[in-house]
């Protein structure tokens, strides 16, 4: 018994070390950014730079537009994620649970925005948004961000629903639960892992989107990736590094809470297979 416990403990230790190694490798490229964001000068043969907080002070000034870009990026990412959930949940349920003619074609159609370059469709999308009066508006940018986010959300949730047992819902209804109670107390807890993963993908895609925002926003919708692009052209390495560090913080926070939710044993759904 003790031998088995020792083996299990050793495996857990090895697994944790391996996980921390992967995390270290993934975040290693961000270490130079962190150093440069606090560096005033760093020339050869200096081993360490001269430290300063000037870049972070400049980051907080209105001239850099970081606060404006951060706020608009957050609003767009959250709205895109929310609308993707509204579309992806019923669409994923239909694709995961129902068999109907053309199901394979619909799945292929969902992959088109991911496979095809956005440049191939941007001109037509921009023309339509101009006709609708949405070009250069926050609403127009949110709509165009749905093109890559809805397919990810739908495909993830269809994978979850493929392993979903509707009998749980039927039993709840037979016991007198309303449709809303079934959704809240039965369906959502069962598909929670898929919702979290889909929301994570949607948020990260929208948060880091530059090309679609640049064309559809027409320079009037200023997101954080656009602020970062402007800083790169300015040639201030320290300020650019500080903006880059700022741009990854919300994604890390979202990833942290998503991983906590996925580790919750109460979520008995799963990602399954389509």
PDB file of C-alpha atoms in Angstrom:
ATOM      1  CA  UNK A   1       0.000   0.000   0.000  1.00  0.00           C
ATOM      2  CA  UNK A   2       2.817   2.376   0.935  1.00  0.00           C
ATOM      3  CA  UNK A   3       4.635   1.485  -2.295  1.00  0.00           C
ATOM      4  CA  UNK A   4       1.540   2.431  -4.316  1.00  0.00           C
ATOM      5  CA  UNK A   5       1.151   5.701  -2.381  1.00  0.00           C
ATOM      6  CA  UNK A   6       4.833   6.540  -2.913  1.00  0.00           C
ATOM      7  CA  UNK A   7       4.526   5.830  -6.627  1.00  0.00           C
ATOM      8  CA  UNK A   8       1.425   7.999  -6.871  1.00  0.00           C
ATOM      9  CA  UNK A   9       3.146  10.845  -5.029  1.00  0.00           C
ATOM     10  CA  UNK A  10       6.194  10.582  -7.311  1.00  0.00           C
ATOM     11  CA  UNK A  11       3.982  10.672 -10.407  1.00  0.00           C
ATOM     12  CA  UNK A  12       2.171  13.760  -9.107  1.00  0.00           C
ATOM     13  CA  UNK A  13       5.473  15.497  -8.387  1.00  0.00           C
ATOM     14  CA  UNK A  14       6.784  14.659 -11.844  1.00  0.00           C
ATOM     15  CA  UNK A  15       3.563  15.868 -13.433  1.00  0.00           C
ATOM     16  CA  UNK A  16       3.747  19.178 -11.550  1.00  0.00           C
ATOM     17  CA  UNK A  17       7.397  19.703 -12.484  1.00  0.00           C
ATOM     18  CA  UNK A  18       6.601  18.963 -16.120  1.00  0.00           C
ATOM     19  CA  UNK A  19       3.683  21.408 -16.013  1.00  0.00           C
ATOM     20  CA  UNK A  20       5.837  24.158 -14.524  1.00  0.00           C
ATOM     21  CA  UNK A  21       8.481  23.463 -17.168  1.00  0.00           C
ATOM     22  CA  UNK A  22       5.896  23.918 -19.928  1.00  0.00           C
ATOM     23  CA  UNK A  23       4.647  27.138 -18.309  1.00  0.00           C
ATOM     24  CA  UNK A  24       8.212  28.419 -18.035  1.00  0.00           C
ATOM     25  CA  UNK A  25       8.941  27.689 -21.706  1.00  0.00           C
ATOM     26  CA  UNK A  26       5.682  29.350 -22.779  1.00  0.00           C
ATOM     27  CA  UNK A  27       6.333  32.526 -20.783  1.00  0.00           C
ATOM     28  CA  UNK A  28      10.081  32.736 -21.470  1.00  0.00           C
ATOM     29  CA  UNK A  29       9.587  34.949 -24.596  1.00  0.00           C
ATOM     30  CA  UNK A  30       7.820  37.525 -22.393  1.00  0.00           C
ATOM     31  CA  UNK A  31      10.832  37.908 -20.066  1.00  0.00           C
ATOM     32  CA  UNK A  32      12.722  40.309 -22.413  1.00  0.00           C
ATOM     33  CA  UNK A  33       9.539  42.399 -22.724  1.00  0.00           C
ATOM     34  CA  UNK A  34       9.304  42.652 -18.945  1.00  0.00           C
ATOM     35  CA  UNK A  35      12.957  43.681 -18.677  1.00  0.00           C
ATOM     36  CA  UNK A  36      12.711  46.267 -21.470  1.00  0.00           C
ATOM     37  CA  UNK A  37       9.597  47.799 -19.902  1.00  0.00           C
ATOM     38  CA  UNK A  38      11.742  48.786 -16.874  1.00  0.00           C
ATOM     39  CA  UNK A  39      14.981  49.488 -18.801  1.00  0.00           C
ATOM     40  CA  UNK A  40      16.205  52.996 -19.552  1.00  0.00           C
ATOM     41  CA  UNK A  41      19.353  52.044 -21.462  1.00  0.00           C
ATOM     42  CA  UNK A  42      20.723  48.612 -22.173  1.00  0.00           C
ATOM     43  CA  UNK A  43      23.767  48.543 -24.401  1.00  0.00           C
ATOM     44  CA  UNK A  44      26.526  46.015 -24.902  1.00  0.00           C
ATOM     45  CA  UNK A  45      28.502  45.018 -22.798  1.00  0.00           C
ATOM     46  CA  UNK A  46      26.118  45.872 -19.913  1.00  0.00           C
ATOM     47  CA  UNK A  47      24.822  42.717 -18.234  1.00  0.00           C
ATOM     48  CA  UNK A  48      21.863  44.526 -16.691  1.00  0.00           C
ATOM     49  CA  UNK A  49      20.133  47.691 -17.876  1.00  0.00           C
ATOM     50  CA  UNK A  50      19.651  50.969 -16.052  1.00  0.00           C
ATOM     51  CA  UNK A  51      16.235  50.671 -14.400  1.00  0.00           C
ATOM     52  CA  UNK A  52      13.431  53.215 -14.702  1.00  0.00           C
ATOM     53  CA  UNK A  53       9.663  53.515 -14.273  1.00  0.00           C
ATOM     54  CA  UNK A  54       9.365  56.180 -16.963  1.00  0.00           C
ATOM     55  CA  UNK A  55       7.835  53.845 -19.552  1.00  0.00           C
ATOM     56  CA  UNK A  56       5.036  52.824 -17.167  1.00  0.00           C
ATOM     57  CA  UNK A  57       4.409  56.473 -16.235  1.00  0.00           C
ATOM     58  CA  UNK A  58       4.170  57.337 -19.930  1.00  0.00           C
ATOM     59  CA  UNK A  59       1.811  54.407 -20.394  1.00  0.00           C
ATOM     60  CA  UNK A  60      -0.716  56.023 -18.058  1.00  0.00           C
ATOM     61  CA  UNK A  61      -0.755  59.380 -19.861  1.00  0.00           C
ATOM     62  CA  UNK A  62      -3.629  60.264 -22.175  1.00  0.00           C
ATOM     63  CA  UNK A  63      -1.320  60.784 -25.174  1.00  0.00           C
ATOM     64  CA  UNK A  64      -0.561  57.054 -25.481  1.00  0.00           C
ATOM     65  CA  UNK A  65      -4.304  56.205 -25.709  1.00  0.00           C
ATOM     66  CA  UNK A  66      -3.631  52.987 -23.781  1.00  0.00           C
ATOM     67  CA  UNK A  67      -6.580  53.508 -21.439  1.00  0.00           C
ATOM     68  CA  UNK A  68      -8.908  54.179 -24.401  1.00  0.00           C
ATOM     69  CA  UNK A  69      -7.612  51.163 -26.309  1.00  0.00           C
ATOM     70  CA  UNK A  70      -7.811  48.937 -23.237  1.00  0.00           C
ATOM     71  CA  UNK A  71     -11.417  49.932 -22.531  1.00  0.00           C
ATOM     72  CA  UNK A  72     -12.566  49.487 -26.123  1.00  0.00           C
ATOM     73  CA  UNK A  73     -10.729  46.171 -26.513  1.00  0.00           C
ATOM     74  CA  UNK A  74     -12.332  44.861 -23.321  1.00  0.00           C
ATOM     75  CA  UNK A  75     -15.815  46.002 -24.366  1.00  0.00           C
ATOM     76  CA  UNK A  76     -15.479  44.494 -27.846  1.00  0.00           C
ATOM     77  CA  UNK A  77     -14.056  41.187 -26.547  1.00  0.00           C
ATOM     78  CA  UNK A  78     -16.777  40.783 -23.907  1.00  0.00           C
ATOM     79  CA  UNK A  79     -19.580  41.668 -26.337  1.00  0.00           C
ATOM     80  CA  UNK A  80     -18.184  39.348 -29.001  1.00  0.00           C
ATOM     81  CA  UNK A  81     -17.913  36.529 -26.471  1.00  0.00           C
ATOM     82  CA  UNK A  82     -21.461  37.104 -25.220  1.00  0.00           C
ATOM     83  CA  UNK A  83     -23.012  37.186 -28.700  1.00  0.00           C
ATOM     84  CA  UNK A  84     -20.971  34.135 -29.717  1.00  0.00           C
ATOM     85  CA  UNK A  85     -22.447  32.261 -26.762  1.00  0.00           C
ATOM     86  CA  UNK A  86     -25.989  33.297 -27.734  1.00  0.00           C
ATOM     87  CA  UNK A  87     -25.477  31.925 -31.243  1.00  0.00           C
ATOM     88  CA  UNK A  88     -23.137  29.059 -30.427  1.00  0.00           C
ATOM     89  CA  UNK A  89     -25.242  27.352 -27.746  1.00  0.00           C
ATOM     90  CA  UNK A  90     -28.317  26.570 -29.878  1.00  0.00           C
ATOM     91  CA  UNK A  91     -26.200  25.981 -32.985  1.00  0.00           C
ATOM     92  CA  UNK A  92     -23.846  23.655 -31.093  1.00  0.00           C
ATOM     93  CA  UNK A  93     -26.813  21.779 -29.636  1.00  0.00           C
ATOM     94  CA  UNK A  94     -28.313  21.239 -33.092  1.00  0.00           C
ATOM     95  CA  UNK A  95     -25.007  20.036 -34.557  1.00  0.00           C
ATOM     96  CA  UNK A  96     -24.198  17.827 -31.575  1.00  0.00           C
ATOM     97  CA  UNK A  97     -27.559  16.149 -30.967  1.00  0.00           C
ATOM     98  CA  UNK A  98     -29.444  16.199 -34.265  1.00  0.00           C
ATOM     99  CA  UNK A  99     -28.921  14.343 -37.532  1.00  0.00           C
ATOM    100  CA  UNK A 100     -30.148  16.175 -40.616  1.00  0.00           C
ATOM    101  CA  UNK A 101     -29.226  16.508 -44.297  1.00  0.00           C
ATOM    102  CA  UNK A 102     -26.343  18.887 -44.913  1.00  0.00           C
ATOM    103  CA  UNK A 103     -24.877  18.634 -41.415  1.00  0.00           C
ATOM    104  CA  UNK A 104     -21.370  18.006 -42.760  1.00  0.00           C
ATOM    105  CA  UNK A 105     -21.683  20.932 -45.163  1.00  0.00           C
ATOM    106  CA  UNK A 106     -22.674  23.237 -42.300  1.00  0.00           C
ATOM    107  CA  UNK A 107     -19.615  22.165 -40.302  1.00  0.00           C
ATOM    108  CA  UNK A 108     -17.424  22.896 -43.332  1.00  0.00           C
ATOM    109  CA  UNK A 109     -19.151  26.251 -43.760  1.00  0.00           C
ATOM    110  CA  UNK A 110     -18.338  27.086 -40.127  1.00  0.00           C
ATOM    111  CA  UNK A 111     -14.662  26.447 -40.810  1.00  0.00           C
ATOM    112  CA  UNK A 112     -14.524  28.842 -43.774  1.00  0.00           C
ATOM    113  CA  UNK A 113     -13.916  32.020 -41.698  1.00  0.00           C
ATOM    114  CA  UNK A 114     -11.025  30.195 -40.018  1.00  0.00           C
ATOM    115  CA  UNK A 115      -9.559  28.713 -43.215  1.00  0.00           C
ATOM    116  CA  UNK A 116     -10.035  31.661 -45.585  1.00  0.00           C
ATOM    117  CA  UNK A 117      -7.858  34.754 -45.076  1.00  0.00           C
ATOM    118  CA  UNK A 118      -9.858  37.756 -43.774  1.00  0.00           C
ATOM    119  CA  UNK A 119      -8.358  39.882 -46.547  1.00  0.00           C
ATOM    120  CA  UNK A 120     -10.314  37.820 -49.081  1.00  0.00           C
ATOM    121  CA  UNK A 121     -13.643  38.912 -47.609  1.00  0.00           C
ATOM    122  CA  UNK A 122     -12.899  42.250 -45.957  1.00  0.00           C
ATOM    123  CA  UNK A 123     -13.754  44.392 -48.983  1.00  0.00           C
ATOM    124  CA  UNK A 124     -17.228  42.893 -49.284  1.00  0.00           C
ATOM    125  CA  UNK A 125     -17.814  43.104 -45.531  1.00  0.00           C
ATOM    126  CA  UNK A 126     -16.639  46.719 -45.451  1.00  0.00           C
ATOM    127  CA  UNK A 127     -18.969  47.623 -48.324  1.00  0.00           C
ATOM    128  CA  UNK A 128     -21.958  46.103 -46.530  1.00  0.00           C
ATOM    129  CA  UNK A 129     -21.134  47.839 -43.245  1.00  0.00           C
ATOM    130  CA  UNK A 130     -20.779  51.186 -45.009  1.00  0.00           C
ATOM    131  CA  UNK A 131     -24.224  50.718 -46.553  1.00  0.00           C
ATOM    132  CA  UNK A 132     -25.608  49.909 -43.085  1.00  0.00           C
ATOM    133  CA  UNK A 133     -23.849  52.882 -41.483  1.00  0.00           C
ATOM    134  CA  UNK A 134     -21.792  50.639 -39.194  1.00  0.00           C
ATOM    135  CA  UNK A 135     -18.317  51.270 -40.605  1.00  0.00           C
ATOM    136  CA  UNK A 136     -16.103  53.006 -38.080  1.00  0.00           C
ATOM    137  CA  UNK A 137     -18.388  52.148 -35.168  1.00  0.00           C
ATOM    138  CA  UNK A 138     -18.021  49.908 -32.131  1.00  0.00           C
ATOM    139  CA  UNK A 139     -21.085  47.912 -33.217  1.00  0.00           C
ATOM    140  CA  UNK A 140     -19.550  47.277 -36.637  1.00  0.00           C
ATOM    141  CA  UNK A 141     -16.312  46.013 -35.097  1.00  0.00           C
ATOM    142  CA  UNK A 142     -18.220  43.703 -32.732  1.00  0.00           C
ATOM    143  CA  UNK A 143     -20.198  42.296 -35.666  1.00  0.00           C
ATOM    144  CA  UNK A 144     -17.087  41.603 -37.728  1.00  0.00           C
ATOM    145  CA  UNK A 145     -15.382  39.974 -34.720  1.00  0.00           C
ATOM    146  CA  UNK A 146     -18.208  37.450 -34.662  1.00  0.00           C
ATOM    147  CA  UNK A 147     -16.936  36.001 -37.943  1.00  0.00           C
ATOM    148  CA  UNK A 148     -14.006  34.162 -36.308  1.00  0.00           C
ATOM    149  CA  UNK A 149     -15.493  33.769 -32.798  1.00  0.00           C
ATOM    150  CA  UNK A 150     -18.848  32.128 -33.618  1.00  0.00           C
ATOM    151  CA  UNK A 151     -17.281  29.157 -35.493  1.00  0.00           C
ATOM    152  CA  UNK A 152     -14.967  28.344 -32.579  1.00  0.00           C
ATOM    153  CA  UNK A 153     -17.790  28.639 -30.067  1.00  0.00           C
ATOM    154  CA  UNK A 154     -20.186  26.527 -32.133  1.00  0.00           C
ATOM    155  CA  UNK A 155     -17.680  23.761 -32.860  1.00  0.00           C
ATOM    156  CA  UNK A 156     -16.583  23.516 -29.221  1.00  0.00           C
ATOM    157  CA  UNK A 157     -20.176  23.350 -27.965  1.00  0.00           C
ATOM    158  CA  UNK A 158     -21.199  20.852 -30.651  1.00  0.00           C
ATOM    159  CA  UNK A 159     -18.410  18.621 -29.324  1.00  0.00           C
ATOM    160  CA  UNK A 160     -19.836  18.952 -25.813  1.00  0.00           C
ATOM    161  CA  UNK A 161     -23.408  18.274 -26.892  1.00  0.00           C
ATOM    162  CA  UNK A 162     -22.272  15.169 -28.811  1.00  0.00           C
ATOM    163  CA  UNK A 163     -21.746  13.517 -25.391  1.00  0.00           C
ATOM    164  CA  UNK A 164     -24.727  15.211 -23.754  1.00  0.00           C
ATOM    165  CA  UNK A 165     -27.636  13.034 -22.579  1.00  0.00           C
ATOM    166  CA  UNK A 166     -31.001  14.826 -23.076  1.00  0.00           C
ATOM    167  CA  UNK A 167     -32.640  12.345 -20.696  1.00  0.00           C
ATOM    168  CA  UNK A 168     -31.459  14.516 -17.787  1.00  0.00           C
ATOM    169  CA  UNK A 169     -33.570  17.370 -19.146  1.00  0.00           C
ATOM    170  CA  UNK A 170     -36.544  15.086 -19.737  1.00  0.00           C
ATOM    171  CA  UNK A 171     -36.386  13.786 -16.180  1.00  0.00           C
ATOM    172  CA  UNK A 172     -36.212  17.327 -14.810  1.00  0.00           C
ATOM    173  CA  UNK A 173     -39.248  18.375 -16.857  1.00  0.00           C
ATOM    174  CA  UNK A 174     -41.175  15.291 -15.682  1.00  0.00           C
ATOM    175  CA  UNK A 175     -40.503  16.381 -12.090  1.00  0.00           C
ATOM    176  CA  UNK A 176     -42.108  19.747 -12.745  1.00  0.00           C
ATOM    177  CA  UNK A 177     -39.130  21.943 -13.646  1.00  0.00           C
ATOM    178  CA  UNK A 178     -39.755  24.827 -16.028  1.00  0.00           C
ATOM    179  CA  UNK A 179     -37.723  25.313 -19.201  1.00  0.00           C
ATOM    180  CA  UNK A 180     -35.665  28.044 -17.519  1.00  0.00           C
ATOM    181  CA  UNK A 181     -35.008  25.855 -14.465  1.00  0.00           C
ATOM    182  CA  UNK A 182     -33.890  22.991 -16.703  1.00  0.00           C
ATOM    183  CA  UNK A 183     -31.494  25.334 -18.531  1.00  0.00           C
ATOM    184  CA  UNK A 184     -30.146  26.859 -15.325  1.00  0.00           C
ATOM    185  CA  UNK A 185     -29.917  23.799 -13.080  1.00  0.00           C
ATOM    186  CA  UNK A 186     -29.382  20.919 -15.507  1.00  0.00           C
ATOM    187  CA  UNK A 187     -28.117  21.946 -18.949  1.00  0.00           C
ATOM    188  CA  UNK A 188     -25.687  24.737 -18.072  1.00  0.00           C
ATOM    189  CA  UNK A 189     -23.886  22.792 -15.298  1.00  0.00           C
ATOM    190  CA  UNK A 190     -23.441  19.845 -17.664  1.00  0.00           C
ATOM    191  CA  UNK A 191     -22.040  21.904 -20.559  1.00  0.00           C
ATOM    192  CA  UNK A 192     -20.089  24.327 -18.347  1.00  0.00           C
ATOM    193  CA  UNK A 193     -16.597  23.097 -19.397  1.00  0.00           C
ATOM    194  CA  UNK A 194     -17.447  23.590 -23.068  1.00  0.00           C
ATOM    195  CA  UNK A 195     -18.888  27.041 -22.403  1.00  0.00           C
ATOM    196  CA  UNK A 196     -15.706  28.027 -20.557  1.00  0.00           C
ATOM    197  CA  UNK A 197     -13.412  26.748 -23.330  1.00  0.00           C
ATOM    198  CA  UNK A 198     -15.514  28.358 -26.066  1.00  0.00           C
ATOM    199  CA  UNK A 199     -15.642  31.662 -24.182  1.00  0.00           C
ATOM    200  CA  UNK A 200     -11.878  31.540 -23.673  1.00  0.00           C
ATOM    201  CA  UNK A 201     -11.261  31.057 -27.399  1.00  0.00           C
ATOM    202  CA  UNK A 202     -13.749  33.774 -28.341  1.00  0.00           C
ATOM    203  CA  UNK A 203     -12.333  36.295 -25.855  1.00  0.00           C
ATOM    204  CA  UNK A 204      -8.700  35.715 -26.858  1.00  0.00           C
ATOM    205  CA  UNK A 205      -9.472  35.885 -30.592  1.00  0.00           C
ATOM    206  CA  UNK A 206     -11.434  39.109 -30.243  1.00  0.00           C
ATOM    207  CA  UNK A 207      -8.977  40.678 -27.785  1.00  0.00           C
ATOM    208  CA  UNK A 208      -5.984  40.136 -30.089  1.00  0.00           C
ATOM    209  CA  UNK A 209      -7.753  40.893 -33.391  1.00  0.00           C
ATOM    210  CA  UNK A 210      -6.016  43.649 -35.353  1.00  0.00           C
ATOM    211  CA  UNK A 211      -6.727  43.316 -39.076  1.00  0.00           C
ATOM    212  CA  UNK A 212     -10.535  43.267 -38.895  1.00  0.00           C
ATOM    213  CA  UNK A 213     -10.564  46.116 -36.369  1.00  0.00           C
ATOM    214  CA  UNK A 214      -8.155  48.191 -38.462  1.00  0.00           C
ATOM    215  CA  UNK A 215     -10.279  47.984 -41.618  1.00  0.00           C
ATOM    216  CA  UNK A 216     -13.778  48.099 -40.153  1.00  0.00           C
ATOM    217  CA  UNK A 217     -12.932  50.515 -37.333  1.00  0.00           C
ATOM    218  CA  UNK A 218     -11.540  52.984 -39.910  1.00  0.00           C
ATOM    219  CA  UNK A 219      -9.225  54.486 -37.305  1.00  0.00           C
ATOM    220  CA  UNK A 220     -12.112  55.620 -35.093  1.00  0.00           C
ATOM    221  CA  UNK A 221     -12.316  52.428 -33.014  1.00  0.00           C
ATOM    222  CA  UNK A 222      -8.934  52.334 -31.297  1.00  0.00           C
ATOM    223  CA  UNK A 223      -8.185  49.012 -29.591  1.00  0.00           C
ATOM    224  CA  UNK A 224      -5.096  47.953 -27.650  1.00  0.00           C
ATOM    225  CA  UNK A 225      -3.522  45.978 -30.560  1.00  0.00           C
ATOM    226  CA  UNK A 226      -3.754  49.157 -32.628  1.00  0.00           C
ATOM    227  CA  UNK A 227      -2.091  51.137 -29.821  1.00  0.00           C
ATOM    228  CA  UNK A 228       0.675  48.518 -29.760  1.00  0.00           C
ATOM    229  CA  UNK A 229       1.097  48.731 -33.544  1.00  0.00           C
ATOM    230  CA  UNK A 230       1.405  52.528 -33.313  1.00  0.00           C
ATOM    231  CA  UNK A 231       3.995  52.223 -30.530  1.00  0.00           C
ATOM    232  CA  UNK A 232       6.029  49.779 -32.632  1.00  0.00           C
ATOM    233  CA  UNK A 233       6.236  52.378 -35.390  1.00  0.00           C
ATOM    234  CA  UNK A 234       7.357  55.003 -32.879  1.00  0.00           C
ATOM    235  CA  UNK A 235      10.564  53.138 -32.055  1.00  0.00           C
ATOM    236  CA  UNK A 236      10.312  53.479 -28.242  1.00  0.00           C
ATOM    237  CA  UNK A 237      11.276  49.944 -27.198  1.00  0.00           C
ATOM    238  CA  UNK A 238      10.549  50.414 -23.497  1.00  0.00           C
ATOM    239  CA  UNK A 239       7.089  51.893 -24.040  1.00  0.00           C
ATOM    240  CA  UNK A 240       6.263  49.230 -26.630  1.00  0.00           C
ATOM    241  CA  UNK A 241       7.277  46.509 -24.153  1.00  0.00           C
ATOM    242  CA  UNK A 242       5.119  48.057 -21.425  1.00  0.00           C
ATOM    243  CA  UNK A 243       2.090  48.180 -23.751  1.00  0.00           C
ATOM    244  CA  UNK A 244       2.731  44.579 -24.831  1.00  0.00           C
ATOM    245  CA  UNK A 245       2.825  43.429 -21.184  1.00  0.00           C
ATOM    246  CA  UNK A 246      -0.420  45.337 -20.537  1.00  0.00           C
ATOM    247  CA  UNK A 247      -2.082  43.699 -23.539  1.00  0.00           C
ATOM    248  CA  UNK A 248      -1.511  40.161 -22.238  1.00  0.00           C
ATOM    249  CA  UNK A 249      -2.716  40.772 -18.667  1.00  0.00           C
ATOM    250  CA  UNK A 250      -6.503  40.448 -19.318  1.00  0.00           C
ATOM    251  CA  UNK A 251      -5.895  37.276 -21.318  1.00  0.00           C
ATOM    252  CA  UNK A 252      -3.902  35.812 -18.423  1.00  0.00           C
ATOM    253  CA  UNK A 253      -6.637  36.739 -15.944  1.00  0.00           C
ATOM    254  CA  UNK A 254      -9.302  35.186 -18.182  1.00  0.00           C
ATOM    255  CA  UNK A 255      -7.130  32.087 -18.637  1.00  0.00           C
ATOM    256  CA  UNK A 256      -6.593  31.792 -14.871  1.00  0.00           C
ATOM    257  CA  UNK A 257     -10.302  31.899 -14.017  1.00  0.00           C
ATOM    258  CA  UNK A 258     -11.097  29.570 -16.925  1.00  0.00           C
ATOM    259  CA  UNK A 259      -8.610  26.996 -15.661  1.00  0.00           C
ATOM    260  CA  UNK A 260     -10.097  27.274 -12.164  1.00  0.00           C
ATOM    261  CA  UNK A 261     -13.564  26.660 -13.608  1.00  0.00           C
ATOM    262  CA  UNK A 262     -12.356  23.664 -15.618  1.00  0.00           C
ATOM    263  CA  UNK A 263     -10.780  22.158 -12.511  1.00  0.00           C
ATOM    264  CA  UNK A 264     -14.106  22.288 -10.682  1.00  0.00           C
ATOM    265  CA  UNK A 265     -15.270  18.724 -10.072  1.00  0.00           C
ATOM    266  CA  UNK A 266     -18.891  19.912 -10.035  1.00  0.00           C
ATOM    267  CA  UNK A 267     -18.689  20.422 -13.797  1.00  0.00           C
ATOM    268  CA  UNK A 268     -19.506  16.921 -15.007  1.00  0.00           C
ATOM    269  CA  UNK A 269     -19.866  17.757 -18.668  1.00  0.00           C
ATOM    270  CA  UNK A 270     -16.835  17.341 -20.818  1.00  0.00           C
ATOM    271  CA  UNK A 271     -15.504  18.134 -24.242  1.00  0.00           C
ATOM    272  CA  UNK A 272     -16.259  14.777 -25.826  1.00  0.00           C
ATOM    273  CA  UNK A 273     -15.997  14.096 -29.528  1.00  0.00           C
ATOM    274  CA  UNK A 274     -18.111  15.320 -32.369  1.00  0.00           C
TER     275      UNK A 274
END
